[in-house]
Structure formats: structure tokens, C-alpha cells
Short mmCIF file of N, CA and C in Angstrom, two decimals:
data_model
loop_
_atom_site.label_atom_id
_atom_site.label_comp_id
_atom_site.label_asym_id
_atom_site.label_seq_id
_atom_site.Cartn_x
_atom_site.Cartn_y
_atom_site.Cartn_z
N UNK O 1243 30.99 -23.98 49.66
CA UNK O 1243 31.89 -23.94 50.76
C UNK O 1243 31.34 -22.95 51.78
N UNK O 1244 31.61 -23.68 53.08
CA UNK O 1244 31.09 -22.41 53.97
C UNK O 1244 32.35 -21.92 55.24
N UNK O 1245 33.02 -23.26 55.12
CA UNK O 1245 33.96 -23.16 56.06
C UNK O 1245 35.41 -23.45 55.59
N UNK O 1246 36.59 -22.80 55.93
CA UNK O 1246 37.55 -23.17 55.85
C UNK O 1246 38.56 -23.72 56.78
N UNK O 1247 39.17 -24.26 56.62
CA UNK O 1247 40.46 -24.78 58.00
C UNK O 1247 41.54 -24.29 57.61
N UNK O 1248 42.24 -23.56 58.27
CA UNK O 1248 44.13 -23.34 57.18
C UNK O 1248 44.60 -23.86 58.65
N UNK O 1249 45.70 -23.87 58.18
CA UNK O 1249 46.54 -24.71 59.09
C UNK O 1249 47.95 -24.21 58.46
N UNK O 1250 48.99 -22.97 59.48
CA UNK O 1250 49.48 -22.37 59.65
C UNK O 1250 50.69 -23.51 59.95
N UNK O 1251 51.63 -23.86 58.71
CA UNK O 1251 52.95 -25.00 58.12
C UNK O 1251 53.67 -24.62 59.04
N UNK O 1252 54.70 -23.23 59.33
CA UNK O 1252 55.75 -23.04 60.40
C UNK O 1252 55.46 -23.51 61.53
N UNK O 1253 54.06 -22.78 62.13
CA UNK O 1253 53.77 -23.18 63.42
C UNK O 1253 52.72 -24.02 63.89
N UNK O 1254 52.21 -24.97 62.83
CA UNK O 1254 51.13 -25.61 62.76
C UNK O 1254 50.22 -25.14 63.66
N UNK O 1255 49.55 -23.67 63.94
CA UNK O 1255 48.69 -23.35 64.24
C UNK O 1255 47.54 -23.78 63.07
N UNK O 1256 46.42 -23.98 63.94
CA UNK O 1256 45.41 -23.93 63.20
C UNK O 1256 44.09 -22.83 63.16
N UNK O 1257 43.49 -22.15 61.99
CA UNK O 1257 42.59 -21.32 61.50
C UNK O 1257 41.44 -21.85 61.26
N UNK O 1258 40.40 -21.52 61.70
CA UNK O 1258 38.88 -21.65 60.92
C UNK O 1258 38.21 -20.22 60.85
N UNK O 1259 38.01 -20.52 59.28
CA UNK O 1259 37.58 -19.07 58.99
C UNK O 1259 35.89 -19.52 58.05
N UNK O 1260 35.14 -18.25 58.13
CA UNK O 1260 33.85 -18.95 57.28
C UNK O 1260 34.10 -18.41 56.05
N UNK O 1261 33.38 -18.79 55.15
CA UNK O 1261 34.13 -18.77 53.82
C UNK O 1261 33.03 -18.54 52.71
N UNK O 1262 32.35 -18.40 51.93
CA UNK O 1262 31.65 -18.51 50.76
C UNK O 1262 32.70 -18.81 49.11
N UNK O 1263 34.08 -18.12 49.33
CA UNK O 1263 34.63 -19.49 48.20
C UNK O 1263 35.91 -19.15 48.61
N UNK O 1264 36.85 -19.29 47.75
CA UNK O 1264 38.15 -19.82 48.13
C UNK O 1264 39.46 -19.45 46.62
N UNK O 1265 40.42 -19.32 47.23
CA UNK O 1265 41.53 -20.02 45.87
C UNK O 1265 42.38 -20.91 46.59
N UNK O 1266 42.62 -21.84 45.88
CA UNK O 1266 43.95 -22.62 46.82
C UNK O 1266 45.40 -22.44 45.82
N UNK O 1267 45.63 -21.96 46.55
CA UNK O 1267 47.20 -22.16 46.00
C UNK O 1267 48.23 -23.17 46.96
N UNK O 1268 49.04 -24.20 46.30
CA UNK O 1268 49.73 -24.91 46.56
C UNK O 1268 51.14 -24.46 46.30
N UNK O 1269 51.78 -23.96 47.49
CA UNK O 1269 53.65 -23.90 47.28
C UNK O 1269 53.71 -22.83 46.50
N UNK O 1270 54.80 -22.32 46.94
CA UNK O 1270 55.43 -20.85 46.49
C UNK O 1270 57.21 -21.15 45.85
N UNK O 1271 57.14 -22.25 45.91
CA UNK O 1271 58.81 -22.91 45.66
C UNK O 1271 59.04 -24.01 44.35
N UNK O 1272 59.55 -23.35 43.32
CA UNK O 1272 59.18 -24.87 42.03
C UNK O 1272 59.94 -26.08 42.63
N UNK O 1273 59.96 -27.11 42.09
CA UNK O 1273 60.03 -28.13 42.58
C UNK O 1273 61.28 -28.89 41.30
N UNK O 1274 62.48 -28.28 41.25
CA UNK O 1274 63.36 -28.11 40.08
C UNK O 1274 64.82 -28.57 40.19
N UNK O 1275 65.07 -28.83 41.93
CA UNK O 1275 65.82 -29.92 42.45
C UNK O 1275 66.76 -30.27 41.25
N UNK O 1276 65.83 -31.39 40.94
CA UNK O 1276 66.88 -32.37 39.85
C UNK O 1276 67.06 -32.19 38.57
N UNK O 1277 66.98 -30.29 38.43
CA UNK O 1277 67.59 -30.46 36.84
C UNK O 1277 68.60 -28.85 36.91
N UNK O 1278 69.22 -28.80 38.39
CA UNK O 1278 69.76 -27.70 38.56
C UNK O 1278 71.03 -28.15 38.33
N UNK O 1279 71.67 -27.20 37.48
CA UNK O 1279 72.87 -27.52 37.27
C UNK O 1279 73.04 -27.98 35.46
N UNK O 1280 71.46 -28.38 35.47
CA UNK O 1280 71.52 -29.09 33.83
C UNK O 1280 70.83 -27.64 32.88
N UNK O 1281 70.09 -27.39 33.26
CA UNK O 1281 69.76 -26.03 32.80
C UNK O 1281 69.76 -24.41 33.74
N UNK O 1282 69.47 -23.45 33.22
CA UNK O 1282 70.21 -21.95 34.20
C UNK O 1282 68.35 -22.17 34.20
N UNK O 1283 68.77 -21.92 36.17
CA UNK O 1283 67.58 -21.48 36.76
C UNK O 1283 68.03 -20.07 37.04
N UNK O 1284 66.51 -19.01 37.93
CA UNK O 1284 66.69 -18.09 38.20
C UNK O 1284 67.02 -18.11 39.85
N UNK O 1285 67.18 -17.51 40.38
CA UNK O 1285 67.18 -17.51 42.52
C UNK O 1285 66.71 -18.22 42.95
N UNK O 1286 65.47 -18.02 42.37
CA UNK O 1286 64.47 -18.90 43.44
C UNK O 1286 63.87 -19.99 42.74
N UNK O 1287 64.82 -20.78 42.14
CA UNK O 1287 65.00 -22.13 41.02
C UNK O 1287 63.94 -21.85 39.84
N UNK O 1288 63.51 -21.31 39.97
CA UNK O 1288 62.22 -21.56 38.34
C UNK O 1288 63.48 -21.75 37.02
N UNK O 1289 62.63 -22.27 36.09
CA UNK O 1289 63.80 -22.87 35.02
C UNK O 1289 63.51 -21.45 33.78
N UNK O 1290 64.75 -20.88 33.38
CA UNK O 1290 64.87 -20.02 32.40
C UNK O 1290 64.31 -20.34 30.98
N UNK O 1291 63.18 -20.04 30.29
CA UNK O 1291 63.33 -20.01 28.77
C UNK O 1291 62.84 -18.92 28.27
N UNK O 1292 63.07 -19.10 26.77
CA UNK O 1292 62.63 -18.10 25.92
C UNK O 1292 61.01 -18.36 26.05
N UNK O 1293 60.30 -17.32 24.83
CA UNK O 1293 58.87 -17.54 24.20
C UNK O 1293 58.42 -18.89 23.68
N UNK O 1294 59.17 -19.53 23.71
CA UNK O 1294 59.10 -21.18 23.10
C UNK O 1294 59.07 -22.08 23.95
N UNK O 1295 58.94 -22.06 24.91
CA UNK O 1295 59.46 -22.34 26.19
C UNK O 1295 60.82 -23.46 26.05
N UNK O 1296 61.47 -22.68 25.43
CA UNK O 1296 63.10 -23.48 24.96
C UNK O 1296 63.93 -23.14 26.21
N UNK O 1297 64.58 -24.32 26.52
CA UNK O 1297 66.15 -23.68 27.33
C UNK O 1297 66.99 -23.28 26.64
N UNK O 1298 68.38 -23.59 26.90
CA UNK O 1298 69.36 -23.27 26.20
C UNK O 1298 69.81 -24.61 25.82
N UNK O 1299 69.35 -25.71 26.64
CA UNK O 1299 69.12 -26.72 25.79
C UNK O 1299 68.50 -27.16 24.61
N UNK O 1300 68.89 -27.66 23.41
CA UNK O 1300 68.00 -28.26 22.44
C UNK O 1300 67.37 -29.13 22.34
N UNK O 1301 65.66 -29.33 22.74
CA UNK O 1301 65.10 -30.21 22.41
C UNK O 1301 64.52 -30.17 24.26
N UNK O 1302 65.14 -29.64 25.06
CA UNK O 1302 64.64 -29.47 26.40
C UNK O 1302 63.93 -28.46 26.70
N UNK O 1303 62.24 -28.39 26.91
CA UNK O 1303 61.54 -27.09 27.29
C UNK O 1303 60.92 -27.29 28.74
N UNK O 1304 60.48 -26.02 28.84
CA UNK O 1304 59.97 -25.97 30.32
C UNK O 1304 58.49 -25.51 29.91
N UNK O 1305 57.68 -25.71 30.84
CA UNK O 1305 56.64 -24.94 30.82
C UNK O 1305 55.66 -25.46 32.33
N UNK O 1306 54.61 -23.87 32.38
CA UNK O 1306 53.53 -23.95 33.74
C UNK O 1306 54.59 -23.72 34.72
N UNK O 1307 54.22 -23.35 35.74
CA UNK O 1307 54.90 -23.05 37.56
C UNK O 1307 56.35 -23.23 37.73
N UNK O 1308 57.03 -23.81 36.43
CA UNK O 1308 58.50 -24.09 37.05
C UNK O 1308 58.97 -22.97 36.20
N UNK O 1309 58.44 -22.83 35.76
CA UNK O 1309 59.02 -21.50 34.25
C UNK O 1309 59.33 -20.10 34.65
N UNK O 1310 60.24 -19.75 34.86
CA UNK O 1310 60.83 -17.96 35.15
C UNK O 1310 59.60 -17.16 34.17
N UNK O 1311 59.16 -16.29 34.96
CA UNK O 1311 57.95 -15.37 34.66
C UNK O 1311 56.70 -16.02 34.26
N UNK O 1312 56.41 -17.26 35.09
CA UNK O 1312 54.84 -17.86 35.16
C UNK O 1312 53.94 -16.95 35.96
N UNK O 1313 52.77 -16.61 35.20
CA UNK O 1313 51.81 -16.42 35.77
C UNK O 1313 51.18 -17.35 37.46
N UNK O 1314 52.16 -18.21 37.10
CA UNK O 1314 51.51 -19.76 38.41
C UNK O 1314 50.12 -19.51 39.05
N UNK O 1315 49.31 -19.74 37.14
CA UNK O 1315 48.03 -20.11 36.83
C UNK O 1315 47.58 -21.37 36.58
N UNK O 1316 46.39 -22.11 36.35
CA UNK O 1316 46.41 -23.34 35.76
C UNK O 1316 46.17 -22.93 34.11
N UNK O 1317 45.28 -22.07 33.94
CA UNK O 1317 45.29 -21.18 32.48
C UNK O 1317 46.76 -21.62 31.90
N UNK O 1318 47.41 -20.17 32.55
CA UNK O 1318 48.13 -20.10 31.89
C UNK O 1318 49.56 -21.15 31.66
N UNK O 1319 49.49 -21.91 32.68
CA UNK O 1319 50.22 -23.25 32.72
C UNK O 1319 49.82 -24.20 31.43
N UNK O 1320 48.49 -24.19 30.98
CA UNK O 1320 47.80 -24.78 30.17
C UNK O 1320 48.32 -24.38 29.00
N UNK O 1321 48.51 -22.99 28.89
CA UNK O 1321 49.09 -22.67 27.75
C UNK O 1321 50.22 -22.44 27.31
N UNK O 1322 51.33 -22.80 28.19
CA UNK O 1322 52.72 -22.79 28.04
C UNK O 1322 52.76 -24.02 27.59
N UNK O 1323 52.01 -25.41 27.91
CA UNK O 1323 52.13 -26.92 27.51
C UNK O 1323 51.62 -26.95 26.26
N UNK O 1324 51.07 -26.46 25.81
CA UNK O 1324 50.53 -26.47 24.20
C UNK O 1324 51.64 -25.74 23.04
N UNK O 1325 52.05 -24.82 24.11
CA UNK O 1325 53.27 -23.92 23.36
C UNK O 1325 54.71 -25.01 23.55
N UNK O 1326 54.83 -25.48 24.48
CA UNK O 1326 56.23 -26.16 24.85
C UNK O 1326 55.92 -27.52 23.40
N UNK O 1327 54.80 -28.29 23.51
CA UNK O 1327 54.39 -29.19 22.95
C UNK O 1327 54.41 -29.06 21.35
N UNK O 1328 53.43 -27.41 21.05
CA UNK O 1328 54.04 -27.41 19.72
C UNK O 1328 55.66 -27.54 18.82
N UNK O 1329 56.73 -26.41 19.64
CA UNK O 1329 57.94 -26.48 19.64
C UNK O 1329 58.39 -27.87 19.93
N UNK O 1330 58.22 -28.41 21.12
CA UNK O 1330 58.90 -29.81 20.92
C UNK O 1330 58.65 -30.72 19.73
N UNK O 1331 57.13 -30.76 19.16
CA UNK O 1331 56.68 -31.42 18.20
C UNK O 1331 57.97 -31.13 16.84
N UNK O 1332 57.98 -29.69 16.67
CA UNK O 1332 58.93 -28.77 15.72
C UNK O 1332 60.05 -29.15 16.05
N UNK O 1333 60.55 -29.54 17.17
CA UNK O 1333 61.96 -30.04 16.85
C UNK O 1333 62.57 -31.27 16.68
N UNK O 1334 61.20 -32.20 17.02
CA UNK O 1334 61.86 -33.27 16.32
C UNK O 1334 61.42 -33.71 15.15
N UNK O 1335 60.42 -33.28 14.42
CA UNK O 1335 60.69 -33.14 12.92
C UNK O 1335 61.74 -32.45 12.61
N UNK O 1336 61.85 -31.48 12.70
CA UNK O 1336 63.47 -30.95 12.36
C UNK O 1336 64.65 -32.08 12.47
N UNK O 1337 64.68 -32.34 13.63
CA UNK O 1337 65.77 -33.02 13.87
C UNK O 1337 65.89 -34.47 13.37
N UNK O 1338 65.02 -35.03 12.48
CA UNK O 1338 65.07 -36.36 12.42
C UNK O 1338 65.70 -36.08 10.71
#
């Protein structure tokens, strides 16, 4: 990379800056709309769980960028889905 473009959302100004690398981050806002009300979000909507990534629902987990106290990494997003996945796996053996 040598060049960048940003392009400034409120005022659609536009930036060119020179660059040798970059991070992109996409959105500062989870995207949690349609399950408010079904599980306790925090203020600024991310969805509440424990270490399991359990709600207070059973059998409903969260995990990665929508999750109250995400890193909003891809890492560590990666590793909340392996964790959500094991537990979910665990509860429906349990539950059957």
C-alpha cells in the first residue's frame, strides 16, 4: 500500500493520505437491532454474557464484536466462536 483515501461519513469530505500500511476498522456500533429486548444488552447495544459466551438465555450465546467487553479483534472474535461453539455443542448434548 502506498496510498490511502478516507472519506470523512458525516461530512463526506474526502482524505488522501500516503501510507506504507494500514488497519481498517469497520463501525464502532454492533449491529444487535433485532435481538434487543430478547436478551440484556449494554448502552451501546453489545449483547451481555458470561465466560461461556452464555446469555441469560439457555442455549443462546453471543460471541466476536457484538459481545460486551470484546476486544473487536478478528483474533479474538475467533476465539469467542470456538468458545461459544464449544458450550453450545455442551448444551445440546446436555439437553437432549
Amino acid at each position: 500500500m502506498e496510498r490511502i483515501k478516507l472519506l470523512q461519513y458525516k461530512d463526506r469530505t474526502e482524505f488522501r493520505e500516503r501510507s506504507l500500511r494500514g488497519f481498517i476498522a469497520v463501525g464502532t456500533s454492533p449491529d444487535t437491532e433485532y435481538i434487543k429486548g430478547i436478551v440484556p444488552v449494554d448502552e451501546s447495544g453489545y449483547i451481555i454474557t458470561n465466560e461461556k459466551m452464555e446469555t441469560v438465555i439457555p442455549g443462546v450465546l453471543a460471541a466476536g464484536d457484538i459481545r460486551h467487553n470484546s476486544a473487536r479483534q478478528a483474533i479474538t472474535a475467533a476465539g469467542d466462536g470456538a468458545t461459544a461453539a464449544i458450550y453450545a455443542q455442551k448444551y445440546l448434548t446436555e439437553s437432549i
